[in-house]
PDB file of C-alpha atoms in Angstrom:
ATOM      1  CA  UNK A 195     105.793-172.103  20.145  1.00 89.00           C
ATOM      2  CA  UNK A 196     108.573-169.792  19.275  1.00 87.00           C
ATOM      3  CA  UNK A 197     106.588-168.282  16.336  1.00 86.00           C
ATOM      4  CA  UNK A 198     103.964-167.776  18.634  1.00 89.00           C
ATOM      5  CA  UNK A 199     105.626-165.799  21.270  1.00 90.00           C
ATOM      6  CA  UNK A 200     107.476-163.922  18.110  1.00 88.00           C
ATOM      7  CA  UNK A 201     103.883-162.918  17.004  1.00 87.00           C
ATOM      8  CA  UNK A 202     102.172-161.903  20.505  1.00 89.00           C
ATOM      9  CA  UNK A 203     105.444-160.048  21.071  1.00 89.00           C
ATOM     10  CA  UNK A 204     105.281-157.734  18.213  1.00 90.00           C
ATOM     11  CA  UNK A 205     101.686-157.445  18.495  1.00 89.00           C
ATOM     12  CA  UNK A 206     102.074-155.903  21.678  1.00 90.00           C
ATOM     13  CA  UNK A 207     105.391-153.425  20.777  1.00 88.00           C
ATOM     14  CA  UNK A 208     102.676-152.101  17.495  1.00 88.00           C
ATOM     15  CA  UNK A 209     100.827-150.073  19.085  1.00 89.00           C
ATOM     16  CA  UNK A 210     103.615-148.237  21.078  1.00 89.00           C
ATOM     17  CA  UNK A 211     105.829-147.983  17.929  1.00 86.00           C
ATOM     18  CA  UNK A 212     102.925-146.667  16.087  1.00 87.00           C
ATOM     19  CA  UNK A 213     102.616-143.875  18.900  1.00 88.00           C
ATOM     20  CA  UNK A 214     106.430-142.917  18.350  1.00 84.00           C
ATOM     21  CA  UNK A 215     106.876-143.135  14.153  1.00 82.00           C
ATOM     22  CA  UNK A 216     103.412-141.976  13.300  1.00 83.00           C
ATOM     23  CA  UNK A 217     104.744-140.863  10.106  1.00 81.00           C
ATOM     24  CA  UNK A 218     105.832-144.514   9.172  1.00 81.00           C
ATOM     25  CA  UNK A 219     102.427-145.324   9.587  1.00 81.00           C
ATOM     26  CA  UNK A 220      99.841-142.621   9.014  1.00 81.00           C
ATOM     27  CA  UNK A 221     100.134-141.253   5.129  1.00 75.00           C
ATOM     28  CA  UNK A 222     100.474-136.903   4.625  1.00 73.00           C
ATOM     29  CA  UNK A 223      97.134-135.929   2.929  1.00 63.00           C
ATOM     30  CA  UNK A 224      97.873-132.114   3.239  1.00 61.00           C
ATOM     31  CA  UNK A 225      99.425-131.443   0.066  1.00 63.00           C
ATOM     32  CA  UNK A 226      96.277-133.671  -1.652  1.00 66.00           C
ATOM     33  CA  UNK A 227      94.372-130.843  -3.288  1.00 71.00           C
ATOM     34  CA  UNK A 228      91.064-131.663  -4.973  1.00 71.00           C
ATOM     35  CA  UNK A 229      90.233-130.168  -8.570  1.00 76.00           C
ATOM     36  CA  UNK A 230      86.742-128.424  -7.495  1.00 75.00           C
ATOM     37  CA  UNK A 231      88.912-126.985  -4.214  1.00 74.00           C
ATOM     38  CA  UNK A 232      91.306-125.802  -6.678  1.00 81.00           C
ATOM     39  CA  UNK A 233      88.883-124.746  -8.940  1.00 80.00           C
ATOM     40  CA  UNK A 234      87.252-122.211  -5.984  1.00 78.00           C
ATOM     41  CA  UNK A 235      91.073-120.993  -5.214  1.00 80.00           C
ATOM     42  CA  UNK A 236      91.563-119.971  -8.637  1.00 84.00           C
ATOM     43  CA  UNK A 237      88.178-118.212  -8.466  1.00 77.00           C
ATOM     44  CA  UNK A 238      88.728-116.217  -5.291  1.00 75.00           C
ATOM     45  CA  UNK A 239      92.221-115.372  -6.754  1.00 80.00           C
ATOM     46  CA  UNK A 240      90.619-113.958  -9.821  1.00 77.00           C
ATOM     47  CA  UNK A 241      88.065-112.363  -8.192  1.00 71.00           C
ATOM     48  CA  UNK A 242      90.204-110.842  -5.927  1.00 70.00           C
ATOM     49  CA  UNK A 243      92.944-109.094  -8.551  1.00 72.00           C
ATOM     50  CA  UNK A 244      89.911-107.969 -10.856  1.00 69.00           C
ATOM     51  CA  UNK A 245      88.316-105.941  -8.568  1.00 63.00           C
ATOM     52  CA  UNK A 246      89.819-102.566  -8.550  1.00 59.00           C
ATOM     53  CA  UNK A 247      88.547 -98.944  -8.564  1.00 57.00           C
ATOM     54  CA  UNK A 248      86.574 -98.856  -5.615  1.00 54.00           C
ATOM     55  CA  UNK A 249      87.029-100.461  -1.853  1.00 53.00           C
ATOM     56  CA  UNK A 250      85.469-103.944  -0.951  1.00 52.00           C
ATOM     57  CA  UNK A 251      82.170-103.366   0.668  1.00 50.00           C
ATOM     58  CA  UNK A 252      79.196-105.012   1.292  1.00 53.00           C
ATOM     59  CA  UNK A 253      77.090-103.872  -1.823  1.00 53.00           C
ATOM     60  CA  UNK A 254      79.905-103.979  -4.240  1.00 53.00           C
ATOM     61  CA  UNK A 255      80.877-107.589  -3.531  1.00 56.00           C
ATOM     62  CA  UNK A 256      78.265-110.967  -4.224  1.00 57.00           C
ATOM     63  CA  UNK A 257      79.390-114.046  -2.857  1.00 60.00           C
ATOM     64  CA  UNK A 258      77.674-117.467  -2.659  1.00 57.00           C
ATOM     65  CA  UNK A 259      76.327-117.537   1.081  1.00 56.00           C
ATOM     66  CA  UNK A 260      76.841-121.567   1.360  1.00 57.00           C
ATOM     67  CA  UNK A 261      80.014-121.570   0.319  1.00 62.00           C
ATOM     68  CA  UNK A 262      81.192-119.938   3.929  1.00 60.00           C
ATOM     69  CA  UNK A 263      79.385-122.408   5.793  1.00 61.00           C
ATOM     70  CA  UNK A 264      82.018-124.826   5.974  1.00 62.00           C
ATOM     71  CA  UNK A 265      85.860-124.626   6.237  1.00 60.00           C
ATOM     72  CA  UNK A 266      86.385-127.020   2.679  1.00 58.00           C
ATOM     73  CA  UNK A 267      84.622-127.536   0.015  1.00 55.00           C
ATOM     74  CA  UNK A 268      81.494-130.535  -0.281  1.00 58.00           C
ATOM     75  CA  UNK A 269      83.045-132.953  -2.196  1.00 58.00           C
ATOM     76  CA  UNK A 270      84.499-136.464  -1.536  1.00 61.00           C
ATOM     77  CA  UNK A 271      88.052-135.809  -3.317  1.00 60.00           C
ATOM     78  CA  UNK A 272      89.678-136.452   0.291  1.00 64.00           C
ATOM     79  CA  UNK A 273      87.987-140.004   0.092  1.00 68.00           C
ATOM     80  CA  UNK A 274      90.865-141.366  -2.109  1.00 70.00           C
ATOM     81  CA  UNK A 275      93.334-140.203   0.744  1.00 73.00           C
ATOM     82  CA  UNK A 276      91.565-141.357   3.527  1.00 78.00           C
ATOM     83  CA  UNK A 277      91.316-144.875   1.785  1.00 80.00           C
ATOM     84  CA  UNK A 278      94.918-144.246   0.751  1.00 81.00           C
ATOM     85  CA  UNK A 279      96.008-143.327   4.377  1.00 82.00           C
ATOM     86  CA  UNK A 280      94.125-146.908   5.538  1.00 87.00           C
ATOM     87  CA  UNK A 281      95.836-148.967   3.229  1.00 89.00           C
ATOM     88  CA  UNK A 282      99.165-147.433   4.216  1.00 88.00           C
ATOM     89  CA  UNK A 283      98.614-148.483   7.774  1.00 89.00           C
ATOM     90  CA  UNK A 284      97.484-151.811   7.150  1.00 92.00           C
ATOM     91  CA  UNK A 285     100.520-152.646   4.755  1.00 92.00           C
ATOM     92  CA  UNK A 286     103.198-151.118   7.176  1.00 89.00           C
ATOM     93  CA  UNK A 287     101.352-152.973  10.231  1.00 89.00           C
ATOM     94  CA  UNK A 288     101.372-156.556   8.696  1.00 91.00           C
ATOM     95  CA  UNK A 289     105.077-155.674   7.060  1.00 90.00           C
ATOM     96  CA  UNK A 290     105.969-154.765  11.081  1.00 87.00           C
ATOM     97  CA  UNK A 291     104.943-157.430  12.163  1.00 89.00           C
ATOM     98  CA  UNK A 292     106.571-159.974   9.574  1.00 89.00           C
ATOM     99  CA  UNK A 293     110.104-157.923   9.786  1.00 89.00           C
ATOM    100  CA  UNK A 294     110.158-156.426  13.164  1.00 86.00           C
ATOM    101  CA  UNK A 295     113.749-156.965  13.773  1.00 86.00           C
ATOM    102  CA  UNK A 296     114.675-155.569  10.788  1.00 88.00           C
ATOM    103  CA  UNK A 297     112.349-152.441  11.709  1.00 80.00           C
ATOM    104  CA  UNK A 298     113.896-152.443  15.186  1.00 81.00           C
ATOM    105  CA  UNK A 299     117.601-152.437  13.526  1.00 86.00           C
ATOM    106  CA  UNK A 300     117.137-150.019  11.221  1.00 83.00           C
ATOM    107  CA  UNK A 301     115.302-147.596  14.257  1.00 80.00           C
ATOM    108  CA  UNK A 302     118.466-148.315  16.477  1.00 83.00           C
ATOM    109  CA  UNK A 303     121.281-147.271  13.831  1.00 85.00           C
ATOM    110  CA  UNK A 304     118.998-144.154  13.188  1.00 81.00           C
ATOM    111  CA  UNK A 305     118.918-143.289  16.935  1.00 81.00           C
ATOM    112  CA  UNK A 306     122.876-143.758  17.353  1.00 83.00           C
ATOM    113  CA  UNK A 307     123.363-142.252  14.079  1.00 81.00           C
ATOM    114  CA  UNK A 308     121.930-138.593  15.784  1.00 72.00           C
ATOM    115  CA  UNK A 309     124.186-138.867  18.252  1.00 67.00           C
TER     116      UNK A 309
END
């Protein structure tokens, strides 16, 4: 009975702690860079310092029409850190709710710790 009521109870304080330390939770794919986006960077960079002598214009410059079309590249190199990201969440969720108090603890001493 009492592990029951432990359960339900941090079942129900998951979603709000969740809300509050998203970054506990939720993994940073921004600094994930794929090799054919990072390929394209390097390209515009090179592009870009090897054209000299006359001013960018329309006629003097040929670029790939598609490759405007979208704000990234095609490819599924974010796939790994979506998956990643998922497998975070699940592993801190089932580790919250198996050590709550210990999660709990360790969010009180760093909220008196600011102050």
């Amino acid at each position: 009975m009492a592990l029951d009521l432990y359960f339900f109870t941090t079942l129900l304080i998951l979603p709000f702690f969740r809300i509050h330390h998203n970054s506990w939770f939720k993994a940073d794919n921004s600094q994930i860079v794929t090799y054919k986006q990072k390929a394209l960077d390097i390209h515009h960079q090179d592009r870009s310092q090897h054209h000299r002598g006359r001013r960018w214009s329309a006629n003097g410059v040929s670029a790939n029409p598609w490759e405007y079309t979208m704000s990234e590249t095609a490819t599924y190199g974010n796939a790994a850190g979506w998956g990643y990201s998922l497998f975070k969440s699940l592993v801190m969720s089932v580790l919250f709710v198996l050590f709550a108090p210990i999660f709990l603890i360790v969010l009180f001493f760093k909220c008196f710790s600011k102050r």
